[in-house]
mmCIF file of C-alpha atoms in Angstrom:
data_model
loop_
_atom_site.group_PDB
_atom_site.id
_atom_site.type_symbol
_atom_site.label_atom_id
_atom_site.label_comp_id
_atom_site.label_asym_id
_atom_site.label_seq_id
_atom_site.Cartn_x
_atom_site.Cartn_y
_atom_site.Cartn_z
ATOM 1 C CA UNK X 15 0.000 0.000 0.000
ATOM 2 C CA UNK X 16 1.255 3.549 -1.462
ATOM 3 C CA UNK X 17 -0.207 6.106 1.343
ATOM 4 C CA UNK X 18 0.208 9.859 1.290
ATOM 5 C CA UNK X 19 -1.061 10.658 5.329
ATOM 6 C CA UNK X 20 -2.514 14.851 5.421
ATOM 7 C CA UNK X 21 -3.439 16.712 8.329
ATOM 8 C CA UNK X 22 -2.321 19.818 10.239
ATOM 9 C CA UNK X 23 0.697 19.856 12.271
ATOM 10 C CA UNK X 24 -0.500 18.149 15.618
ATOM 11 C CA UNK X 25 -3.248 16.123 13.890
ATOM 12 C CA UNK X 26 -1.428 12.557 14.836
ATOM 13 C CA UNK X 27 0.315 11.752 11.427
ATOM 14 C CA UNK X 28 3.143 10.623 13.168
ATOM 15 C CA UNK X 29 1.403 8.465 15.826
ATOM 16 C CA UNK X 30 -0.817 6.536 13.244
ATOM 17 C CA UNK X 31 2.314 6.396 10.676
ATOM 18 C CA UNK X 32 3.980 3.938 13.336
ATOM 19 C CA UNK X 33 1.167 2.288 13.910
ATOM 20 C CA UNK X 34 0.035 1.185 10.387
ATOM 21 C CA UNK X 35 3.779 0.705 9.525
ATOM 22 C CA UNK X 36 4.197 -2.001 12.162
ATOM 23 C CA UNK X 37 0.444 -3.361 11.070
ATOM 24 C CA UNK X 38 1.597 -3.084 7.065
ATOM 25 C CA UNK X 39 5.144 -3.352 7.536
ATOM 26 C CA UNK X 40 6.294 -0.905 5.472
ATOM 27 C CA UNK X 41 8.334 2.244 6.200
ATOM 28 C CA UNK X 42 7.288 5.722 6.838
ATOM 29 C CA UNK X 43 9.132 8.029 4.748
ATOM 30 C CA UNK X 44 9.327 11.400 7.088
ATOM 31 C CA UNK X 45 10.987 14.176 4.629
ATOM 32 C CA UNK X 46 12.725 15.164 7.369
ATOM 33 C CA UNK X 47 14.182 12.098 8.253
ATOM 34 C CA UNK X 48 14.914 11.110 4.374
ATOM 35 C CA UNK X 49 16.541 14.480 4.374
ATOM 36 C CA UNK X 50 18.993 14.228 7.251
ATOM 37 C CA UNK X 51 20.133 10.819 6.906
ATOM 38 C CA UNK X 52 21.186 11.841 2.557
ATOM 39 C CA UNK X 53 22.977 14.676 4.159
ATOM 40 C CA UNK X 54 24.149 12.520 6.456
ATOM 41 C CA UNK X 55 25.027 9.436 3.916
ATOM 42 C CA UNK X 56 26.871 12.224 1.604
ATOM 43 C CA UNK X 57 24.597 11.096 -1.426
ATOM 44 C CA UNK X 58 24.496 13.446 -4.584
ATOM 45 C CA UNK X 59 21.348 14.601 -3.699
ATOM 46 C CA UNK X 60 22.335 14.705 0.126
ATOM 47 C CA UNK X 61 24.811 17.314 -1.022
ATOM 48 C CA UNK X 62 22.824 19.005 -2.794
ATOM 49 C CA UNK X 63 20.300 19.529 -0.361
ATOM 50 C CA UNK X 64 23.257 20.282 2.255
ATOM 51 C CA UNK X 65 24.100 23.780 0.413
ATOM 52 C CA UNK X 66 20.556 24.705 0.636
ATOM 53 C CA UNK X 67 20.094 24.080 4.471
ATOM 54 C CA UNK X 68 23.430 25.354 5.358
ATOM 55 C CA UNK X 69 22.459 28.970 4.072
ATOM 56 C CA UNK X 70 19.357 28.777 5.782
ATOM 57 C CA UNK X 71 17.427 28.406 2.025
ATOM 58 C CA UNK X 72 14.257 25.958 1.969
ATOM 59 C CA UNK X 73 15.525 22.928 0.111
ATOM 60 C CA UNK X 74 13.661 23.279 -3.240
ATOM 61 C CA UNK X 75 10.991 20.505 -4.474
ATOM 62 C CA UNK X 76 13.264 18.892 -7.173
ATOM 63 C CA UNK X 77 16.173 18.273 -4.431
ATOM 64 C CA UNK X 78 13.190 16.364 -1.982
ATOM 65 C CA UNK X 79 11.798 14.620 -4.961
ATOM 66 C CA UNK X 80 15.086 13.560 -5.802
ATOM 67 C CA UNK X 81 15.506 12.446 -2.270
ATOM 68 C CA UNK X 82 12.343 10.705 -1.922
ATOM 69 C CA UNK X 83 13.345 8.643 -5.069
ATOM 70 C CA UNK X 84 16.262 7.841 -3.825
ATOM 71 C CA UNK X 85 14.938 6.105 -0.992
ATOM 72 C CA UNK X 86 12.100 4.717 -2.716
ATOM 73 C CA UNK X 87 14.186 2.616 -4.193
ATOM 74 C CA UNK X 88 15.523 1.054 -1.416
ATOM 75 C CA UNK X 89 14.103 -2.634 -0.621
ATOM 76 C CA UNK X 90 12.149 -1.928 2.102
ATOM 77 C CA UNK X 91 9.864 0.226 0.192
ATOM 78 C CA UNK X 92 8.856 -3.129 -2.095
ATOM 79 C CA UNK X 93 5.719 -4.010 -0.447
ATOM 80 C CA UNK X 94 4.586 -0.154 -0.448
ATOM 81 C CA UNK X 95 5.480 2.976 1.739
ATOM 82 C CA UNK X 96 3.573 5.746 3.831
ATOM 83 C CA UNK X 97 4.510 9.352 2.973
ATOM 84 C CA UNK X 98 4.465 11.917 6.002
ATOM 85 C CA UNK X 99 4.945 15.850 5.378
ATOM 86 C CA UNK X 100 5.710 15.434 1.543
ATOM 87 C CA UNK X 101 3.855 16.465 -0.270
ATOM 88 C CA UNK X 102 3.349 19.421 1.194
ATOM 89 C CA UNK X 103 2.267 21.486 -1.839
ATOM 90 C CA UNK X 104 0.401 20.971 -4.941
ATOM 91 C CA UNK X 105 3.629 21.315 -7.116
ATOM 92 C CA UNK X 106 5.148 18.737 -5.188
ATOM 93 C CA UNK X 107 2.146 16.356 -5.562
ATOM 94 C CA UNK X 108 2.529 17.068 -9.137
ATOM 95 C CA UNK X 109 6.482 16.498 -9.397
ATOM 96 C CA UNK X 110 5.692 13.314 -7.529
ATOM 97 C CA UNK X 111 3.170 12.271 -10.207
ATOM 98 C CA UNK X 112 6.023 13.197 -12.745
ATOM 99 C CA UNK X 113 8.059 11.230 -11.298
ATOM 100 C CA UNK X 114 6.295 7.881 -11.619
ATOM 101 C CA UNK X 115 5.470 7.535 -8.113
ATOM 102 C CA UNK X 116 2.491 6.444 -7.692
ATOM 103 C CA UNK X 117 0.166 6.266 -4.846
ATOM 104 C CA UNK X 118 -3.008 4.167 -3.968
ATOM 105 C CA UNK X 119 -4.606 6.538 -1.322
ATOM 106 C CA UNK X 120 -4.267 10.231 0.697
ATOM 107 C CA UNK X 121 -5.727 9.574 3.931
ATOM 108 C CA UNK X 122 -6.284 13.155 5.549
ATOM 109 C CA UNK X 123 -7.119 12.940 9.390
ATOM 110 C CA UNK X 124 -9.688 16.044 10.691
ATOM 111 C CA UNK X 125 -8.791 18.051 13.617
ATOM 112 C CA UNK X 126 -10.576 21.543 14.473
ATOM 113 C CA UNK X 127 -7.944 23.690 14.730
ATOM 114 C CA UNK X 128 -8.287 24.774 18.503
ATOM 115 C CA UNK X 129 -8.027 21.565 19.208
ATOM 116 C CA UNK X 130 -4.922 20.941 17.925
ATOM 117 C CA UNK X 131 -3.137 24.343 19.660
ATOM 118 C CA UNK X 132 -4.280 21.905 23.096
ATOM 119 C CA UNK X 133 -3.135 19.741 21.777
ATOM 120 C CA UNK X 134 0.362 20.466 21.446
ATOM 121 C CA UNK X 135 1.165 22.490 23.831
ATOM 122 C CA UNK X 136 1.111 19.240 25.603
ATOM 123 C CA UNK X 137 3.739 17.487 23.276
ATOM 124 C CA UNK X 138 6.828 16.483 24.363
ATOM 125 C CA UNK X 139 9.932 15.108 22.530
ATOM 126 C CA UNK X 140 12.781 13.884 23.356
ATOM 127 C CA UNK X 141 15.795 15.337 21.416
ATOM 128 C CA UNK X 142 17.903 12.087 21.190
ATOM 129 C CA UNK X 143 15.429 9.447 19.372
ATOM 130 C CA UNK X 144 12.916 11.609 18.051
ATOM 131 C CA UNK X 145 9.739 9.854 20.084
ATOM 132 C CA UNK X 146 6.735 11.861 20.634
ATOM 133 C CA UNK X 147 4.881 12.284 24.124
ATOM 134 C CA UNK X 148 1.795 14.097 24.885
ATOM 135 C CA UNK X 149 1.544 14.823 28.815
ATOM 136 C CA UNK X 150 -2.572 13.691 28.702
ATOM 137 C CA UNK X 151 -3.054 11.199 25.932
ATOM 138 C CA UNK X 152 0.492 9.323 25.792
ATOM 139 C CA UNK X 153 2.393 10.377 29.149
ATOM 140 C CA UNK X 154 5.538 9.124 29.129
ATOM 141 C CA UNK X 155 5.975 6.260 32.215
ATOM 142 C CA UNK X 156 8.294 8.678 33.872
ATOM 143 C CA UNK X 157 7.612 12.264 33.767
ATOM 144 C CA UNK X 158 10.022 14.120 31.649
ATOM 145 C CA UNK X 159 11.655 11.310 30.191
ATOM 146 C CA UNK X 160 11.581 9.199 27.109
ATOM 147 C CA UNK X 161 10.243 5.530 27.714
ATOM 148 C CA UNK X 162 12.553 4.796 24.775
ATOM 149 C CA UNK X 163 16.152 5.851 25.240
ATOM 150 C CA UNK X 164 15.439 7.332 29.303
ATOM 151 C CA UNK X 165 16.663 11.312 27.420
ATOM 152 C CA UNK X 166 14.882 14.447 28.768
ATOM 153 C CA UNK X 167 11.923 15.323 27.116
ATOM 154 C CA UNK X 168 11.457 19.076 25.614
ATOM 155 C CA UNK X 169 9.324 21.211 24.130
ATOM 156 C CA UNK X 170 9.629 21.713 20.759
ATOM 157 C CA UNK X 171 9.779 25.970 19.857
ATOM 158 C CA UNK X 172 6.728 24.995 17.409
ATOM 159 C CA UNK X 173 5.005 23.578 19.866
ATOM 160 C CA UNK X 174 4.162 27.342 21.107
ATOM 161 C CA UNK X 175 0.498 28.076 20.672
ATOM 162 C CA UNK X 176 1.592 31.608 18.687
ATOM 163 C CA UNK X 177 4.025 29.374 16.464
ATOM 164 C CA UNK X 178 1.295 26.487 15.995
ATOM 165 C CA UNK X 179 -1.448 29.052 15.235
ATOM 166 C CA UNK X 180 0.954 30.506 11.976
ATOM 167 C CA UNK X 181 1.927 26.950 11.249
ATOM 168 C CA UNK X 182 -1.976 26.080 11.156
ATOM 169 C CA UNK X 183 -2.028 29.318 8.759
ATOM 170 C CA UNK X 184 0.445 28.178 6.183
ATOM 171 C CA UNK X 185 -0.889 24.361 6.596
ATOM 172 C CA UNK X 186 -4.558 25.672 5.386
ATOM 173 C CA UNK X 187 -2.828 28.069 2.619
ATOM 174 C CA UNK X 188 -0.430 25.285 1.383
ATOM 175 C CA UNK X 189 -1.424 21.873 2.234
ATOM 176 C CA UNK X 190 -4.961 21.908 2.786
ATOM 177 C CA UNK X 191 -5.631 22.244 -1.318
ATOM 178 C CA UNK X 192 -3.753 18.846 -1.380
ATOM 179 C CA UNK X 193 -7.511 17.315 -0.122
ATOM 180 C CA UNK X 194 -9.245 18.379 -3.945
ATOM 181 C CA UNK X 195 -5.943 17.362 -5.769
ATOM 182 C CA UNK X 196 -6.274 13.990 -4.547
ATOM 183 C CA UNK X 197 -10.068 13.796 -4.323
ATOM 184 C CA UNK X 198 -10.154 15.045 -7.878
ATOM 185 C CA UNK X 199 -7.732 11.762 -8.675
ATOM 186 C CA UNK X 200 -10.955 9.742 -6.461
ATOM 187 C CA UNK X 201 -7.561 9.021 -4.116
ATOM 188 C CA UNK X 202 -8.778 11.094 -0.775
ATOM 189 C CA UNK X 203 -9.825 9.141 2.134
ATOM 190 C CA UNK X 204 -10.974 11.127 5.726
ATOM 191 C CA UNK X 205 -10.980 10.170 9.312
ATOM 192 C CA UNK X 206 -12.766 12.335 11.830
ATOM 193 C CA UNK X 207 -10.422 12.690 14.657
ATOM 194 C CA UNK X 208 -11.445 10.504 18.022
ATOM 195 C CA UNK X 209 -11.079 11.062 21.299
ATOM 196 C CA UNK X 210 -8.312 8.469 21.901
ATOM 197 C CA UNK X 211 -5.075 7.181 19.854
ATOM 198 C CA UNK X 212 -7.106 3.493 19.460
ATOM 199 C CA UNK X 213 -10.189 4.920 17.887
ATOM 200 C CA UNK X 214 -8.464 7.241 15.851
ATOM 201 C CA UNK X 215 -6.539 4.024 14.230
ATOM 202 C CA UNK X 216 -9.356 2.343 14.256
ATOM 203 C CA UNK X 217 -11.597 4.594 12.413
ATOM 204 C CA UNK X 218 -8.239 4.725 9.363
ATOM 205 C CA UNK X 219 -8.073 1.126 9.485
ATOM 206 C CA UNK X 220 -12.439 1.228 8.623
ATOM 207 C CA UNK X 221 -11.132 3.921 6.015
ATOM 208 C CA UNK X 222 -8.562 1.629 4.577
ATOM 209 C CA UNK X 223 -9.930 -1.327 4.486
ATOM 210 C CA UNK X 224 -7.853 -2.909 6.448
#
């Protein structure tokens, strides 16, 4: 299965990623993550990308599509992929169509946007494996630190309700017109968002089929 997950910033992507990659077992492609570990690996792309980041430049789309190919083709990604913050734009939908990738569903997961500004000023992260905390719905076991790798937890800076309130902004000026772009390709699946992590994932694997 070739998923594209949408949502605001706070809406769970993350959360239900891991949790239909261990039910699917495929990987969750995190631009982010595809974007440090090229830098990181020194690939041509990487590089590329490197310049761009160093000067403080947004990487442009051709340099994460290249990326995203790049680890596309890796065999992990046989049995199918989920895709989580690219695209983030209709031109990169579109270079990703151009590029032959295909994909067999956008699943976009609803959350009313004061919601999500509670929501995440109760996130915490810890800075050393990347896990994701929320002090109501999915406390760590000991306060302030990661079940995973026992590092402080933080708050992240855009995890400040003025910062997620103009992230919010540019996800409904940028993102949000991803929804008709995949509904026009009869592609868009949505999921109401539930009051708990379980029926959230439920309610996507209804949606899926699954």
């Amino acid at each position: 299965m070739k998923l594209v997950l949408l949502g605001a910033p706070g809406a769970g992507k993350g959360t239900q990623a891991e949790i239909l990659c261990k039910k699917l077992d495929i990987p969750t492609i995190s631009t982010g993550n595809i974007l440090r570990a090229a830098v990181k690996n020194g690939t041509p792309v990487g590089l590329k990308a490197k310049e761009y980041m160093e000067s403080g430049a947004l990487v442009p789309d051709e340099v994460i599509i290249g990326i995203l190919k790049e680890r596309l083709e890796e065999p992990d990604c046989a049995k199918g992929f989920i895709l989580d913050g690219v695209p983030r734009t209709i031109p990169q939908a579109e270079a990703i169509e151009a590029g032959g990738i295909g994909i067999d569903c956008a699943l976009s997961i609803e959350v009313e946007d004061s919601v999500i500004v509670e929501r995440m000023s109760g996130r915490r992260t810890c800075p050393d494996c990347g896990s994701s905390f929320h002090v109501v719905s999915n406390p760590p076991k000991q306060e302030g630190k990661c079940d995973n790798c026992g590092a402080a937890l933080t708050v992240r800076k855009d995890d400040a309700p003025e910062t997620v309130r103009q992230r919010l902004a540019t996800y409904h000026a940028e993102t949000e017109p991803l929804k008709a772009f995949y509904e026009a390709r009869g592609k868009l699946k949505t999921v109401d968002n539930q009051p708990t992590i379980e029926a959230t994932t439920a309610e996507i694997e209804k949606a899926l089929g699954l």
